[in-house]
Coordinates of C-alpha atoms in Angstrom, one line a residue:
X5 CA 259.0 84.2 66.9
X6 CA 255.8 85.5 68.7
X7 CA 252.8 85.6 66.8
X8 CA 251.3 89.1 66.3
X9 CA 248.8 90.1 68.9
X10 CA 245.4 89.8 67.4
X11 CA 243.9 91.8 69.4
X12 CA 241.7 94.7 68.5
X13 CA 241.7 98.5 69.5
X14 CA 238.0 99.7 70.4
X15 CA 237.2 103.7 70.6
X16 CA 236.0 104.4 74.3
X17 CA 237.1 100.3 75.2
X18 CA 238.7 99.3 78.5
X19 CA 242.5 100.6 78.4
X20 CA 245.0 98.7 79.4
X21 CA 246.9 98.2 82.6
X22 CA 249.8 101.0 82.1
X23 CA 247.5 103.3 80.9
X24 CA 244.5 102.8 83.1
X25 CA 247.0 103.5 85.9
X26 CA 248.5 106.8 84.3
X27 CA 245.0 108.0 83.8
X28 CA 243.9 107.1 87.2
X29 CA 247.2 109.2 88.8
X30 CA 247.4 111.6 86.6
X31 CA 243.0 112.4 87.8
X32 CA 244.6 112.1 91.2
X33 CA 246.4 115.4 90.9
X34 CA 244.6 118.4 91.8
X35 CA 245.5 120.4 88.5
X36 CA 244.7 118.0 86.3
X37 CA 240.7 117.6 88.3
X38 CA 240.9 121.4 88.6
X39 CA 241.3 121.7 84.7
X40 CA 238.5 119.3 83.6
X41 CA 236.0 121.1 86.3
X42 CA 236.7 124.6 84.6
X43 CA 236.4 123.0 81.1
X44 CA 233.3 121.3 81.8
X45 CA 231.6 124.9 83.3
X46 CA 233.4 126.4 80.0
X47 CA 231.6 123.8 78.0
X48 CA 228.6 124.3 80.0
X49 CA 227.6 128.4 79.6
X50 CA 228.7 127.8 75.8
X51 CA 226.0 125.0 75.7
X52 CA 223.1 126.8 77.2
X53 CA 223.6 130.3 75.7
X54 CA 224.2 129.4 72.1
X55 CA 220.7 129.6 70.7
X56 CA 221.2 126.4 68.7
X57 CA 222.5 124.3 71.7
X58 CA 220.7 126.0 74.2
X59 CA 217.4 123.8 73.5
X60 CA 218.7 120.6 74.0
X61 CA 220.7 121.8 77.5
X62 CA 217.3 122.9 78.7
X63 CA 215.7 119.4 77.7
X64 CA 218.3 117.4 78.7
X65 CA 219.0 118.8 82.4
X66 CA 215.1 118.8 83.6
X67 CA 215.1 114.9 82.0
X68 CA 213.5 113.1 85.0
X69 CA 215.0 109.5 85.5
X70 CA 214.3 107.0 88.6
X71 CA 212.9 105.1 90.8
X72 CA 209.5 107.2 91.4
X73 CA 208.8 104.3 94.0
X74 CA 211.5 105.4 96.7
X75 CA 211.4 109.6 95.8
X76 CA 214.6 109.4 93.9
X77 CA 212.9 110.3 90.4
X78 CA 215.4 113.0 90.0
X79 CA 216.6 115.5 87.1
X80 CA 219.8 114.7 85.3
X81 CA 220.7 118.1 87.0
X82 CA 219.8 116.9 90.6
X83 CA 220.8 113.6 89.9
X84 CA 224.8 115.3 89.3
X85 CA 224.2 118.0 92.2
X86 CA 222.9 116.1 94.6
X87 CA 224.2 112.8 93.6
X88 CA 227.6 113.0 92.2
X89 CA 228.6 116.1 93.9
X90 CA 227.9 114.0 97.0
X91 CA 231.2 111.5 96.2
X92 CA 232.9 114.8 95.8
X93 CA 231.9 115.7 99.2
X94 CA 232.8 112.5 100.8
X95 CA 236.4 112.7 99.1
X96 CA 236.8 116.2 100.8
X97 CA 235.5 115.2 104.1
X98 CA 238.3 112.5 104.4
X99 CA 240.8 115.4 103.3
X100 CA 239.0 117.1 106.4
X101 CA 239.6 114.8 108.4
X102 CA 243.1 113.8 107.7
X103 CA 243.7 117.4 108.0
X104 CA 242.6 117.7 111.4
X105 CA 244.1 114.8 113.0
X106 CA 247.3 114.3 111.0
X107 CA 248.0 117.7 109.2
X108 CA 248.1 121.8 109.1
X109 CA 244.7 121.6 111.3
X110 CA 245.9 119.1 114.1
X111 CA 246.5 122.2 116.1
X112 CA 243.6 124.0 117.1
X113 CA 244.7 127.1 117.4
X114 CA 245.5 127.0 113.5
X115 CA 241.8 124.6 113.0
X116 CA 239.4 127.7 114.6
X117 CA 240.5 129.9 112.3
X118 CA 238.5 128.6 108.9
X119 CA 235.7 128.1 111.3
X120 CA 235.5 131.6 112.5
X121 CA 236.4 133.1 109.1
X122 CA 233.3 130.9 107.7
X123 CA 231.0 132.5 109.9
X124 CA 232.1 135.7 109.5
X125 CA 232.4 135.1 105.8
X126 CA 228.7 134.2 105.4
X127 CA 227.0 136.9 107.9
X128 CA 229.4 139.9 106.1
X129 CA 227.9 139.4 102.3
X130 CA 224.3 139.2 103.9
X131 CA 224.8 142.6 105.1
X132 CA 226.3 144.1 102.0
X133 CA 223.4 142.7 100.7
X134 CA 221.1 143.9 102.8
X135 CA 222.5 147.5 103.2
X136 CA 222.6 147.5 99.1
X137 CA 218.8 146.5 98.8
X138 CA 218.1 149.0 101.8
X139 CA 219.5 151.8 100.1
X140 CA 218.2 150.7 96.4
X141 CA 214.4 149.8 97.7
X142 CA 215.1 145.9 96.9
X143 CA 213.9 143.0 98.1
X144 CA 215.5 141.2 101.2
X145 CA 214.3 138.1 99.8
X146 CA 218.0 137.2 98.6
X147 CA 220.0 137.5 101.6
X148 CA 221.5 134.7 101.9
X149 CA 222.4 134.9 97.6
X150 CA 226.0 135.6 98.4
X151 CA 226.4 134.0 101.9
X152 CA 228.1 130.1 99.9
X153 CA 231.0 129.4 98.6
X154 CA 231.5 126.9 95.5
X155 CA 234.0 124.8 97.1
X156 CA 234.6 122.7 93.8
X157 CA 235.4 125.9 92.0
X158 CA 237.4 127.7 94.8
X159 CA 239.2 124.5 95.0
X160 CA 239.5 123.6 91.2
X161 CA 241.1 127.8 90.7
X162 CA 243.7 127.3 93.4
X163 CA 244.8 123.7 92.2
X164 CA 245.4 124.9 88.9
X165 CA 247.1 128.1 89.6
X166 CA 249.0 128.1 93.8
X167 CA 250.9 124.8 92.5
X168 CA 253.7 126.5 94.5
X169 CA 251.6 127.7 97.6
X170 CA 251.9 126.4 100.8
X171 CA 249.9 123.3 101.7
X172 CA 248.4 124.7 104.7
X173 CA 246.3 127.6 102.6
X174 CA 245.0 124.5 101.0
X175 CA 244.1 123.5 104.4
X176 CA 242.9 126.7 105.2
X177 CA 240.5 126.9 102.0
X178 CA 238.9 123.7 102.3
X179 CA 238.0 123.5 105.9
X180 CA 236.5 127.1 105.5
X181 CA 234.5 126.2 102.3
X182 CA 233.7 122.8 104.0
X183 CA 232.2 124.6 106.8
X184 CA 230.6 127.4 104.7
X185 CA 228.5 124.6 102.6
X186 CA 227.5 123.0 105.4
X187 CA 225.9 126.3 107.1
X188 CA 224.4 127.0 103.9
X189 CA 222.6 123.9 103.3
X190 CA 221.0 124.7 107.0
X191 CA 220.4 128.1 105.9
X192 CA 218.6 126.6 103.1
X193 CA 216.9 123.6 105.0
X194 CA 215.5 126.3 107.9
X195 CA 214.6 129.2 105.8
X196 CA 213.8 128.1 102.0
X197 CA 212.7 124.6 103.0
X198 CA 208.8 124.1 103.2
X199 CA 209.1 120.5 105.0
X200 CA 211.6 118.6 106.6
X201 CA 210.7 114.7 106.8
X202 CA 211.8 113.9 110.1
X203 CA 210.9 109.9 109.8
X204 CA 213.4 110.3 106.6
X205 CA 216.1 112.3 108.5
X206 CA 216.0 109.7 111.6
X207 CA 216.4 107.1 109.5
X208 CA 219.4 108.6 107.5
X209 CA 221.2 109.1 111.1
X210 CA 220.7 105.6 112.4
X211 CA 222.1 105.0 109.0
X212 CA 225.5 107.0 110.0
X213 CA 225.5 105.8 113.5
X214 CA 225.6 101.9 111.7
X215 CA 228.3 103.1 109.7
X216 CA 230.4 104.5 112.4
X217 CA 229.6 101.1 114.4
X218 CA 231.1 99.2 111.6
X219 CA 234.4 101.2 110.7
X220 CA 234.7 100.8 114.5
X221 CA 234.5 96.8 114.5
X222 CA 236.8 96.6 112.0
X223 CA 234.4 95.4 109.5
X224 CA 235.9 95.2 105.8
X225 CA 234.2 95.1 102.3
X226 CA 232.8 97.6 99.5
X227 CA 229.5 95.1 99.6
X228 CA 228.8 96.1 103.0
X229 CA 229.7 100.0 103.1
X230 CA 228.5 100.9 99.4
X231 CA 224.5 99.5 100.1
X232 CA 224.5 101.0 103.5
X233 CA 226.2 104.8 101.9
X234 CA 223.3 104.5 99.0
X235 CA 220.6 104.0 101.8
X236 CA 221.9 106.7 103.7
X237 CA 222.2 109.1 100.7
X238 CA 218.7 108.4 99.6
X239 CA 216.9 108.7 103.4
X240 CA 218.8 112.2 103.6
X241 CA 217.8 113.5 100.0
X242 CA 214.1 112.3 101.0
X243 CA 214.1 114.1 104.6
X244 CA 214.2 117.7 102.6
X245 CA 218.2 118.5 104.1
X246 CA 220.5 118.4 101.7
X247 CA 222.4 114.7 100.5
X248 CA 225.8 116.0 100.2
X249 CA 225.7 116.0 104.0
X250 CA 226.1 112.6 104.2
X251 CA 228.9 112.0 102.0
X252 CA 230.8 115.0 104.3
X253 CA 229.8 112.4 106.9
X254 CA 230.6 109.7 106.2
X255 CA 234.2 111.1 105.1
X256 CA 234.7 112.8 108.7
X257 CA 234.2 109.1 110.3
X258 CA 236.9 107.5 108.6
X259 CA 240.3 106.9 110.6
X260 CA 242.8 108.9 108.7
X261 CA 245.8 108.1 111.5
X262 CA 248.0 105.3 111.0
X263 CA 248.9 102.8 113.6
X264 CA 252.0 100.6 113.5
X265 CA 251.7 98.2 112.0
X266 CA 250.0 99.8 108.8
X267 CA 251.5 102.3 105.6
X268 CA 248.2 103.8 104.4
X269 CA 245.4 104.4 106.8
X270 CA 241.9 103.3 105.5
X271 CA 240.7 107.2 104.7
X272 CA 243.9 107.6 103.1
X273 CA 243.2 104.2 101.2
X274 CA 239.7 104.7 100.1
X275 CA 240.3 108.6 99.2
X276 CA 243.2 106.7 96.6
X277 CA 240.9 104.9 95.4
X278 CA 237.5 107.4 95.0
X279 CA 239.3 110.4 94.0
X280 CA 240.0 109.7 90.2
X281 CA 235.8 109.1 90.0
X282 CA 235.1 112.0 91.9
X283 CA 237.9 114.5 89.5
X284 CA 237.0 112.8 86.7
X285 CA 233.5 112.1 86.4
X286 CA 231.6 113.4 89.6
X287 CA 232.8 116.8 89.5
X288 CA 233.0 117.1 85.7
X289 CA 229.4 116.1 85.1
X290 CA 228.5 118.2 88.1
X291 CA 230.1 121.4 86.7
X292 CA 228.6 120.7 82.9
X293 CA 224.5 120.5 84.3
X294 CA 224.8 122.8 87.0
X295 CA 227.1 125.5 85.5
X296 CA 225.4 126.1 82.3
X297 CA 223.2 129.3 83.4
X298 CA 221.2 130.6 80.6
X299 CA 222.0 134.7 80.4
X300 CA 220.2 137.2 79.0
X301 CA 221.8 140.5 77.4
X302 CA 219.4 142.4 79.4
X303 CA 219.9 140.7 82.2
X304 CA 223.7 141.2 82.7
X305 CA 223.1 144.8 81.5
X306 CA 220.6 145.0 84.8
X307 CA 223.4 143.5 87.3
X308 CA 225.2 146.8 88.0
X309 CA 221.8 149.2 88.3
X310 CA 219.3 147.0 90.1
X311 CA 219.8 146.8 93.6
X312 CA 219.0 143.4 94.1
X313 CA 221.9 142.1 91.1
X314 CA 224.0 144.8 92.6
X315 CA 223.7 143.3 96.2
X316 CA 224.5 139.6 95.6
X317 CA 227.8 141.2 93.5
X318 CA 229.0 143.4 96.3
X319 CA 228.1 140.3 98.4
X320 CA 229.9 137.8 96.7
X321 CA 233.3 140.1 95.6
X322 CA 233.8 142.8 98.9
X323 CA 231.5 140.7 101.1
X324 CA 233.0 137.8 101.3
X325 CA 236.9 139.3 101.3
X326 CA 236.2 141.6 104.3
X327 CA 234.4 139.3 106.4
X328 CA 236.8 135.9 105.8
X329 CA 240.0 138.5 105.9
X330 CA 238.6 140.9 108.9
X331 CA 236.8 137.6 111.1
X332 CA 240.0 135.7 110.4
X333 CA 242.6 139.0 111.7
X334 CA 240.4 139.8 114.6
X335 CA 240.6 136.2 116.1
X336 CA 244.6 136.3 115.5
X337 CA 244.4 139.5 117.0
X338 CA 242.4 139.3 120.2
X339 CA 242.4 135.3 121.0
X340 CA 245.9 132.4 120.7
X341 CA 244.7 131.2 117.4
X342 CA 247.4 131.5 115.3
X343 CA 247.9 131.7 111.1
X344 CA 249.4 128.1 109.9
X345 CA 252.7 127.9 109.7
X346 CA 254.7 129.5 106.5
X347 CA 251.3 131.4 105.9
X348 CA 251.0 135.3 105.2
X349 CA 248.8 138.1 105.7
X350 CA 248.4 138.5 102.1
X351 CA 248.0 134.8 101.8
X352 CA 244.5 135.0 103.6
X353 CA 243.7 137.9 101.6
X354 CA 244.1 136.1 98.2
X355 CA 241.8 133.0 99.6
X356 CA 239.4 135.1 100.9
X357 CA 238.9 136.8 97.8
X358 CA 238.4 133.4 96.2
X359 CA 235.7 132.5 98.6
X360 CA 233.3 134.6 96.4
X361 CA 233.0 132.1 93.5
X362 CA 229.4 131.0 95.1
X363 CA 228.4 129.8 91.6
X364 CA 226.1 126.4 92.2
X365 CA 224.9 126.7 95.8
X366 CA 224.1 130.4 95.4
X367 CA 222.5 129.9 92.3
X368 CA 220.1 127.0 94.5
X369 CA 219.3 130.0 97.1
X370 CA 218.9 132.4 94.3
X371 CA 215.8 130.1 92.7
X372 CA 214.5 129.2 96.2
X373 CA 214.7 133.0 97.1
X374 CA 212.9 134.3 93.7
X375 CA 210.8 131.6 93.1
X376 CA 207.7 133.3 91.9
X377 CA 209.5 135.6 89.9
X378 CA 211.1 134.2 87.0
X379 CA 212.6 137.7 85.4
X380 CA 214.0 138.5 88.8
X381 CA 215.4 134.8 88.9
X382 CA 217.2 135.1 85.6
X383 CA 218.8 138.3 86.8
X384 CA 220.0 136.6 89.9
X385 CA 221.5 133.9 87.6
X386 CA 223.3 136.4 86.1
X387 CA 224.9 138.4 89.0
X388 CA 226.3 135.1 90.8
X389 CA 227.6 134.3 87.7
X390 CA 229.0 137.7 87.1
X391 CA 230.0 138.2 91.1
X392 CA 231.9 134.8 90.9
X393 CA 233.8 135.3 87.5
X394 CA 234.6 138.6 89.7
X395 CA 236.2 136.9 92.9
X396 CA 237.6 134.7 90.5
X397 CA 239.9 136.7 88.5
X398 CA 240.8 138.9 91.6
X399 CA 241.6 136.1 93.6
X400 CA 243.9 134.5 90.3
X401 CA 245.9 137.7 90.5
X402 CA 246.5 138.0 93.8
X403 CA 247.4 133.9 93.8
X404 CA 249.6 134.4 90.9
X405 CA 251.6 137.1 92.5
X406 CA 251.8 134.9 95.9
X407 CA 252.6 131.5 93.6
X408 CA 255.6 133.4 92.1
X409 CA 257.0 134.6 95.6
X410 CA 256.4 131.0 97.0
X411 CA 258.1 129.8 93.6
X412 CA 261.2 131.9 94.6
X413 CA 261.5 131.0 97.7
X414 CA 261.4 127.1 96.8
X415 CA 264.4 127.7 94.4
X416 CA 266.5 129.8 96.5
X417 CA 265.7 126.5 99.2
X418 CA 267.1 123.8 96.6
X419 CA 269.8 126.6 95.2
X420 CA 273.1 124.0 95.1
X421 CA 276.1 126.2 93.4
X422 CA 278.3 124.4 94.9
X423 CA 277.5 121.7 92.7
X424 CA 277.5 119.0 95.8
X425 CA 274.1 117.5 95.9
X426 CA 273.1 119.2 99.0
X427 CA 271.3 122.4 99.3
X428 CA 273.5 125.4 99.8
X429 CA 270.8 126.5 102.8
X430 CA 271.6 124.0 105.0
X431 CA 275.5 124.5 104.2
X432 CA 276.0 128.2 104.0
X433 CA 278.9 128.9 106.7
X434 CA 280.6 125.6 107.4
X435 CA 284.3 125.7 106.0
X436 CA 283.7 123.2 103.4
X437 CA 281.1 125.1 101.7
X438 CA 283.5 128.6 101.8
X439 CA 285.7 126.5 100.0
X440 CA 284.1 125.2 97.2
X441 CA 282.2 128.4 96.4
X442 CA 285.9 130.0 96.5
X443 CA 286.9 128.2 93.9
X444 CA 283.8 128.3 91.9
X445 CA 284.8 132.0 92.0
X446 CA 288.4 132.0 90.9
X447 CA 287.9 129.9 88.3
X448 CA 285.1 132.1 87.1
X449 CA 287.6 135.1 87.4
X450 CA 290.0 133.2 86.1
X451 CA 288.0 132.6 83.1
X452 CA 286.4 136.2 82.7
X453 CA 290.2 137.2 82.9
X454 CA 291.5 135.5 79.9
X455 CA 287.9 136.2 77.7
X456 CA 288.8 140.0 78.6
X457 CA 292.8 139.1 77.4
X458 CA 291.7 137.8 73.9
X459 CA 289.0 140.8 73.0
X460 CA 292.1 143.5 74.4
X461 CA 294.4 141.6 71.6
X462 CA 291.4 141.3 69.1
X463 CA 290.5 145.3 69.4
X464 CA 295.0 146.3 69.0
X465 CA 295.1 143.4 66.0
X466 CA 292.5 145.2 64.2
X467 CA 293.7 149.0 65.0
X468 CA 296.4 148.4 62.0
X469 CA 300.0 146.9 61.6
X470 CA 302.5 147.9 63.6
X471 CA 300.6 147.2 66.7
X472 CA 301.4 144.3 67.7
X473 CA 302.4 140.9 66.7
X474 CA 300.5 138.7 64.5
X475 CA 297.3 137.6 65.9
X476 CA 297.5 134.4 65.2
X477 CA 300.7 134.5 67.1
X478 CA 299.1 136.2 70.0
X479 CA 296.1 134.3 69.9
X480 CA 297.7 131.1 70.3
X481 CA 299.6 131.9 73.3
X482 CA 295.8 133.1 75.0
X483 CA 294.1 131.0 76.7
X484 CA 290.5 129.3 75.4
X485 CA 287.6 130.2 76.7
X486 CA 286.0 127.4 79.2
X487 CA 285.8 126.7 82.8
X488 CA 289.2 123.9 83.3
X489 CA 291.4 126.1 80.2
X490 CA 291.8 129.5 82.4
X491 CA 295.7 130.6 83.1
X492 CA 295.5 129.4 86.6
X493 CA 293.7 125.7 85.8
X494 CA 296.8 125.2 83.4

């Protein structure tokens, strides 16, 4: 007999093989990332508005930790918005990619679409805002509030609730919120940025370009690509731009088409590999310093009656829908782009409406926007927040009600009643199908028949004597109920 494993169990230790693995797929699906980002913001507002938590948020998010040396003495908050979130960023820039050269976006009538319905998405909530501030006497300082889209959240809400929807929307949302970010990380680094270090942002690009040079040779090894992506990360967060833009970068050079003589391509292969740390730590930990927005009473009572709250709402919520829905219609309309294929008007409605959780980058323009002004700030904070939870139960209603229909359908696809392991769809009028869903039928009729039989004998046994004979004689001559013991199967 073996001797009994002496090994010990520690809380938080190194799991084992099996379970490592089952963790590590399980953070691979989108519901279960999707989950853990929307518990983490949860976790977050509950930490920094409960007066005997809040404390502790505040001193823990503005903890400055780093290299002061090389400008990356960071926050913990800008350490997991600008550092972590940028992993994020490179995971859904390889989905970009892959989506453009191998999937729902390899056509280009279908790939314009998100871009257009970006655009139009970003300049329509800056004129709600600005026709709301115009008519309210606010300031036109916060423009550009409502313009982003959180594409974490949008993402993490439609993982976790269009299981069912078609993998094109998916498509759809992320190459428009991948485009929106990216336009509103310029917006920021040409109108709320007071320097841009060019010598940092050269170097950053020859950075990329070295990159592309190796994927390009052929070179292989984590020790060559991981040093090079830290240098690059930390020349871009230096030059003033934004650092998630190179892990959107770096993504979009990746090959993502397979040749021959190869089953995974090396995107496909590294996004394996990256996208259990980015579900389950990156994005988490981004969600639980960045989410947790500090909200006064007053303030959220201010959001509907000031016109600057009321702008970024009307921005984020009607804004955002009409321009993504309208820009998106009027390019189907008057140009050959063309909706994906499976995809529905009301489809791009229900995504569209979902594009107003701004949340994290609109909270960034929001602070850059008010910075002298910390009451008007903290009123800000609160009308993204309240403009986002908005979009986002509108836009889990309308998905709901599109998931169901999409549900459906899939069912009525696999429907087999026929019982033959093949889908009744792809069988409905051949001869051999007729057949067996004839008999399916008569021996359901059959059945019904004698059930019918034995309650007409129960009802005359129990009308009195005389009516009859015995019901135990009569019964026994009926036939059981069950599909092979009807009259006819005898």
């Amino acid at each position: 007999m073996a001797a009994p494993s002496t090994r010990t169990r520690t809380f938080f230790g190194r799991l084992p093989l099996p379970e490592r693995t089952f963790v590590a797929n399980a953070l691979r699906t989108e519901t279960v990332g999707g989950v853990l980002l929307l518990l983490a913001a949860v976790m977050a507002l509950l930490w920094a508005n409960l007066p005997p938590l809040h404390d502790s948020h505040e001193t823990l998010s503005h903890y400055r930790v780093g290299p002061a040396a090389l400008g990356l003495q960071l926050s913990v908050q800008h350490w997991t918005a600008d550092g972590l979130l940028a992993v994020f960023f490179f995971v859904a820039g390889i989905e970009l990619k892959r989506e453009l050269v191998a999937g729902d976006l390899r056509d280009r009538r279908a790939a314009v679409l998100p871009v257009v319905a970006a655009l139009c998405g970003m300049a329509a909530p800056a004129a709600v805002y600005a026709l709301t501030a115009a008519a309210g006497g606010g300031s036109f300082a916060g423009w550009a509030v409502p313009t982003a889209t959180d594409i974490a959240f949008a993402l993490a809400v439609l993982a976790v609730i269009g299981a069912s929807l078609p993998s094109a929307l998916r498509a759809f949302l992320l190459t428009l919120a991948v485009v929106d970010d990216l336009f509103a990380i310029l917006i920021i680094a040409v109108f709320f940025t007071d320097r841009v270090d060019f010598a940092a942002l050269g170097g950053a690009v020859a950075g990329l370009v070295v990159f592309w040079i190796l994927l390009r040779k052929g070179v292989r090894g984590w020790y060559v690509y991981v040093p090079l992506a830290l240098v690059v990360w930390g020349l871009m967060l230096n030059s003033g731009v934004h650092a998630t833009i190179a892990g959107v970068a770096m993504g979009l050079m990746l090959r993502c088409h397979r040749r021959e003589d190869e089953q995974h391509s090396p995107g496909e292969h590294i996004e394996h590999l990256v996208r259990p740390l980015s579900a389950g730590l990156a994005v988490p930990l981004f969600a639980l310093f960045n989410a947790g927005v500090a909200v006064s009473g007053e303030a959220l009572a201010d959001v509907f009656t000031e016109p600057v709250t009321l702008g970024v709402v009307l921005g984020l919520v009607l804004g955002k829908t009409v321009g993504i829905f309208g820009g998106t219609w009027l390019t189907v309309r008057f140009t050959r782009a063309s909706l994906g294929e499976g995809l529905a008007w009301a489809d791009v409605f229900a995504v569209a409406s979902l594009a107003g959780i701004g949340f994290t980058v609109s909270l960034l323009i929001g602070e850059l926007a008010f910075a002298g002004d910390a009451a008007l700030t903290g009123e800000v904070k609160a009308s993204v927040l309240t403009g986002s939870l908005i979009a986002a139960a509108c836009a889990s209603v309308l998905l709901r009600v599109r998931n169901a229909k999409y549900r459906a359908l899939c069912a009525d696809e696999n429907r087999d009643d026929d019982l033959d392991g093949a889908a009744d769809v792809h069988e409905e009028g051949g001869p051999a199908h007729r057949l067996r869903m004839a008999e399916i039928l008569e021996r359901g009729g059959a059945q019904h028949a004698g059930i019918t039989a034995w309650k007409t004998t129960e009802r005359g046994n129990r009308a009195g004597p005389g009516t009859g004979r015995p019901a135990e004689a009569e019964g026994d001559r009926l036939p059981k109920a069950g599909p092979d013991r009807s009259p006819e199967g005898k």
